[in-house]
Tab-separated table of C-alpha atoms in Angstrom:
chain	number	residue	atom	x	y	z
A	181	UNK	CA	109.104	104.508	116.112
A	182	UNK	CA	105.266	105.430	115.958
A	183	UNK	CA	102.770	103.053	113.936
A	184	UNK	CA	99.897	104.257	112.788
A	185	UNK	CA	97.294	104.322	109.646
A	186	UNK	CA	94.967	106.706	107.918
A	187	UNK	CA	92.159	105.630	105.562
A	188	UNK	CA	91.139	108.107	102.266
A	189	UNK	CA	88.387	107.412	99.912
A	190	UNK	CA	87.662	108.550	96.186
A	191	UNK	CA	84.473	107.739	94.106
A	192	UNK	CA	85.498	106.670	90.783
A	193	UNK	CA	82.688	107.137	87.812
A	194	UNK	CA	83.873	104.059	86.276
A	195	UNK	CA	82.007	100.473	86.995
A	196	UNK	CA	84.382	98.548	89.309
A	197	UNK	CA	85.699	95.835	86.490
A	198	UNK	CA	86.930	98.862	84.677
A	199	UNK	CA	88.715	100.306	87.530
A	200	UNK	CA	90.237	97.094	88.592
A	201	UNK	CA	91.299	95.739	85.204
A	202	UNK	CA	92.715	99.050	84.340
A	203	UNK	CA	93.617	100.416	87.975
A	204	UNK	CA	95.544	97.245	89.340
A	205	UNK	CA	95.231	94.226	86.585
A	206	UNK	CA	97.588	96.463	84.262
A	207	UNK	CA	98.106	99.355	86.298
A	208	UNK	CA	101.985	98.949	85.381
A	209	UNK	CA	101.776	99.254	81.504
A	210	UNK	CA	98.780	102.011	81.723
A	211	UNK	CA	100.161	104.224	84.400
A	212	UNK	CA	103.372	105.244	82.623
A	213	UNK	CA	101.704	106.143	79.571
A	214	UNK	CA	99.299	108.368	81.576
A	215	UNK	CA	101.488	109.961	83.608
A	216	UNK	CA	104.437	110.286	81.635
A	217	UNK	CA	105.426	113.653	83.024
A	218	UNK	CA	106.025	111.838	86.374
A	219	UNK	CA	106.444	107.960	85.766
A	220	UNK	CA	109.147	107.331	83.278
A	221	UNK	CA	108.586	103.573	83.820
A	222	UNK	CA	107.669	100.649	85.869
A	223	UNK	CA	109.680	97.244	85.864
A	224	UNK	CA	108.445	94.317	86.956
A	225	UNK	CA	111.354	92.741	88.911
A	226	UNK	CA	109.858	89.463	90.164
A	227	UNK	CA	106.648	88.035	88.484
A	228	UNK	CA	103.692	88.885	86.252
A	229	UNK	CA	101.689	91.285	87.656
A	230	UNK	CA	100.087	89.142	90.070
A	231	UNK	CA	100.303	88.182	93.655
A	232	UNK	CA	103.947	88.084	95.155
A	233	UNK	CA	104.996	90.541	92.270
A	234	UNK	CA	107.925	93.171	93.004
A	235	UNK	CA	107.696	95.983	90.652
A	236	UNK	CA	110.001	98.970	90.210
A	237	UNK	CA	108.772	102.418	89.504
A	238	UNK	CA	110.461	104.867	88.231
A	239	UNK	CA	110.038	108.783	88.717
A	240	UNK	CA	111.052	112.071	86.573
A	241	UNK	CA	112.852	114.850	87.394
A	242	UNK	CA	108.972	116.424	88.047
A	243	UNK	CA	108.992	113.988	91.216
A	244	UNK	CA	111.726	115.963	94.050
A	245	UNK	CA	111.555	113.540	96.832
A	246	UNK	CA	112.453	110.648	95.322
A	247	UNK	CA	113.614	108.719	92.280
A	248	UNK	CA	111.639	105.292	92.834
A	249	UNK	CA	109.449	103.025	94.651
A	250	UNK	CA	109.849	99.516	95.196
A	251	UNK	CA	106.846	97.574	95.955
A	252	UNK	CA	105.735	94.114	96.021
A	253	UNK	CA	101.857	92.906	96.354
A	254	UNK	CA	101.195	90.883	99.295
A	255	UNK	CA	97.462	90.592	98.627
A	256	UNK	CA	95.380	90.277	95.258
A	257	UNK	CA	92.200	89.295	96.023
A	258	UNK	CA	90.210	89.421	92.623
A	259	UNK	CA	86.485	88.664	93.899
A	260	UNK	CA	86.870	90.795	96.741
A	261	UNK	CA	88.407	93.467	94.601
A	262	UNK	CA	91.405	94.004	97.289
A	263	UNK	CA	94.956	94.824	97.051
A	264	UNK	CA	97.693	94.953	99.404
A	265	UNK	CA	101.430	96.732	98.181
A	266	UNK	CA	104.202	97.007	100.645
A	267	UNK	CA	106.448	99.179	100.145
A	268	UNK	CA	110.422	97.409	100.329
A	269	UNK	CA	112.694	100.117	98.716
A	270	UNK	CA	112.486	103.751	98.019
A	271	UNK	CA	109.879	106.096	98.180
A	272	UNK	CA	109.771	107.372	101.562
A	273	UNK	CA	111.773	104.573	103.157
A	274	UNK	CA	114.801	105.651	105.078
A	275	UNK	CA	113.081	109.447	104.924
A	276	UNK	CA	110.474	109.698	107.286
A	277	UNK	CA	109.529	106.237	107.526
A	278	UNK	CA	110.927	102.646	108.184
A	279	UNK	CA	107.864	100.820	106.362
A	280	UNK	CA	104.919	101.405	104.769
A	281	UNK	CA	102.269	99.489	102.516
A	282	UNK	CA	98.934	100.388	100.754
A	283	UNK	CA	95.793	98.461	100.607
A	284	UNK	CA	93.709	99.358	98.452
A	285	UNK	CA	89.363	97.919	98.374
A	286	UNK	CA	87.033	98.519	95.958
A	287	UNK	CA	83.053	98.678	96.139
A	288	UNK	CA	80.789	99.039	93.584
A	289	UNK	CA	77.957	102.233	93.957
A	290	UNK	CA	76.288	101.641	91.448
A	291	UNK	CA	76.805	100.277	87.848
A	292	UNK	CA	78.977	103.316	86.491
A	293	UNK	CA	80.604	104.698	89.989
A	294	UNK	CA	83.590	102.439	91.817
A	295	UNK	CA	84.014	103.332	96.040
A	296	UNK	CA	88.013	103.017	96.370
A	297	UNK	CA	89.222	103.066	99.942
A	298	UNK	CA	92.724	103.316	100.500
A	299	UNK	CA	94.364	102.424	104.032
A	300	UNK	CA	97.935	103.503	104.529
A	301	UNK	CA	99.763	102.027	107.349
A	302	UNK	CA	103.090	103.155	108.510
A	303	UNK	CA	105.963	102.911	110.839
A	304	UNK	CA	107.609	106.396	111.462
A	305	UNK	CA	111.685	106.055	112.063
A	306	UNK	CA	111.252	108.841	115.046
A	307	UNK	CA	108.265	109.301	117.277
A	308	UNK	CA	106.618	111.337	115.534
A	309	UNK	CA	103.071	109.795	113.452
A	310	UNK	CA	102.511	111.492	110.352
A	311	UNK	CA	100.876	114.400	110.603
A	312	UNK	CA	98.090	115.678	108.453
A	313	UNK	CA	99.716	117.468	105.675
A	314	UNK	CA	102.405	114.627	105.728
A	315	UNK	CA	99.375	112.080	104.903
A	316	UNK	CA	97.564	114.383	102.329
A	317	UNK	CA	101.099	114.599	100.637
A	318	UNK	CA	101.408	111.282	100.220
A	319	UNK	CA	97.537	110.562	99.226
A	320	UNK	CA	98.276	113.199	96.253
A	321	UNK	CA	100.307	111.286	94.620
A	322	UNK	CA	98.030	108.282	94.499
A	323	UNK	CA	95.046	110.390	93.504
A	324	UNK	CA	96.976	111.783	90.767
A	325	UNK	CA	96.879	108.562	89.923
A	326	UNK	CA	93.341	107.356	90.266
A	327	UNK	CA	92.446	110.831	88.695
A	328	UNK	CA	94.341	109.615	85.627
A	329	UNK	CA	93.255	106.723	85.436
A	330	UNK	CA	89.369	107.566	85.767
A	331	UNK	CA	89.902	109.984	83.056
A	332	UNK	CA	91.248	107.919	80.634
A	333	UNK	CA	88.386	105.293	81.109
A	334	UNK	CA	86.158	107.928	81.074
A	335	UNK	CA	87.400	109.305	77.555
A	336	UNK	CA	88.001	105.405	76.251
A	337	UNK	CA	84.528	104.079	77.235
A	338	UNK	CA	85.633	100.723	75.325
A	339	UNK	CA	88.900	100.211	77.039
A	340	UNK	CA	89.378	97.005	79.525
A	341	UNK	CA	85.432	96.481	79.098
């Protein structure tokens, strides 16, 4: 086993309320709806949305490595704009890694751009730490994400204002 972490970040043009409200507030009712193609749903399997919550979500056909994710939030820090999801079931657990969790900060830039820095750290289930095309394939999934997400606050100037 090999543990190790990688750090991306992504300017958002979206003020930081917008991108937190939208990104991780409600993040499991928007994201399906954007990304239909590839999320056919999230569940929510233990709580509301909010600290300790366990939510379920659920891929497409359009998604080949895997069917679901399982991942609860272990920190929701709403001043500090800072989210922690570990990952308990699916995904890449049992594939290439033994755990894995997401946390996810947000800075503001300036009044209409959002600095997200996501840290990914991991336990590998062989020696082996990820290399770099393992840990750009697993950052394209969550800027898919962001992308989507950015775009639709971009076109909806009014939404979660």
């Amino acid at each position: 086993m090999v543990a190790g972490s990688f750090t991306r970040e992504n300017v958002a043009k979206i003020s930081l309320d917008r991108v937190w409200k939208a990104g991780i507030l409600d993040a499991h009712n928007l994201i399906p709806k954007l990304l239909s193609d590839f999320i056919s749903s999230v569940e929510l399997l233990e709580g509301d949305g909010g600290l300790g919550t366990v939510k379920k979500t659920n891929f497409t056909e359009a998604v080949k490595e895997f069917r679901f994710v399982t991942d609860k939030i272990e920190l929701l820090d709403n001043e500090n704009h800072i989210v922690k999801q570990s990952v308990i079931d699916g995904g890449l657990i049992g594939q290439r890694l033994k755990s894995y969790s997401f946390e996810m900060k947000f800075e503001v830039v300036n009044s209409s751009e959002t600095l997200g820095k996501i840290t990914l750290e991991y336990d590998t289930i062989d020696e082996t730490p990820l290399s770099a095309e393992e840990q750009e394939e697993i950052m394209k999934g969550l800027f898919l994400i962001i992308k989507a997400i950015e775009g639709y606050l971009i076109e909806n100037p009014t939404s979660y204002a």
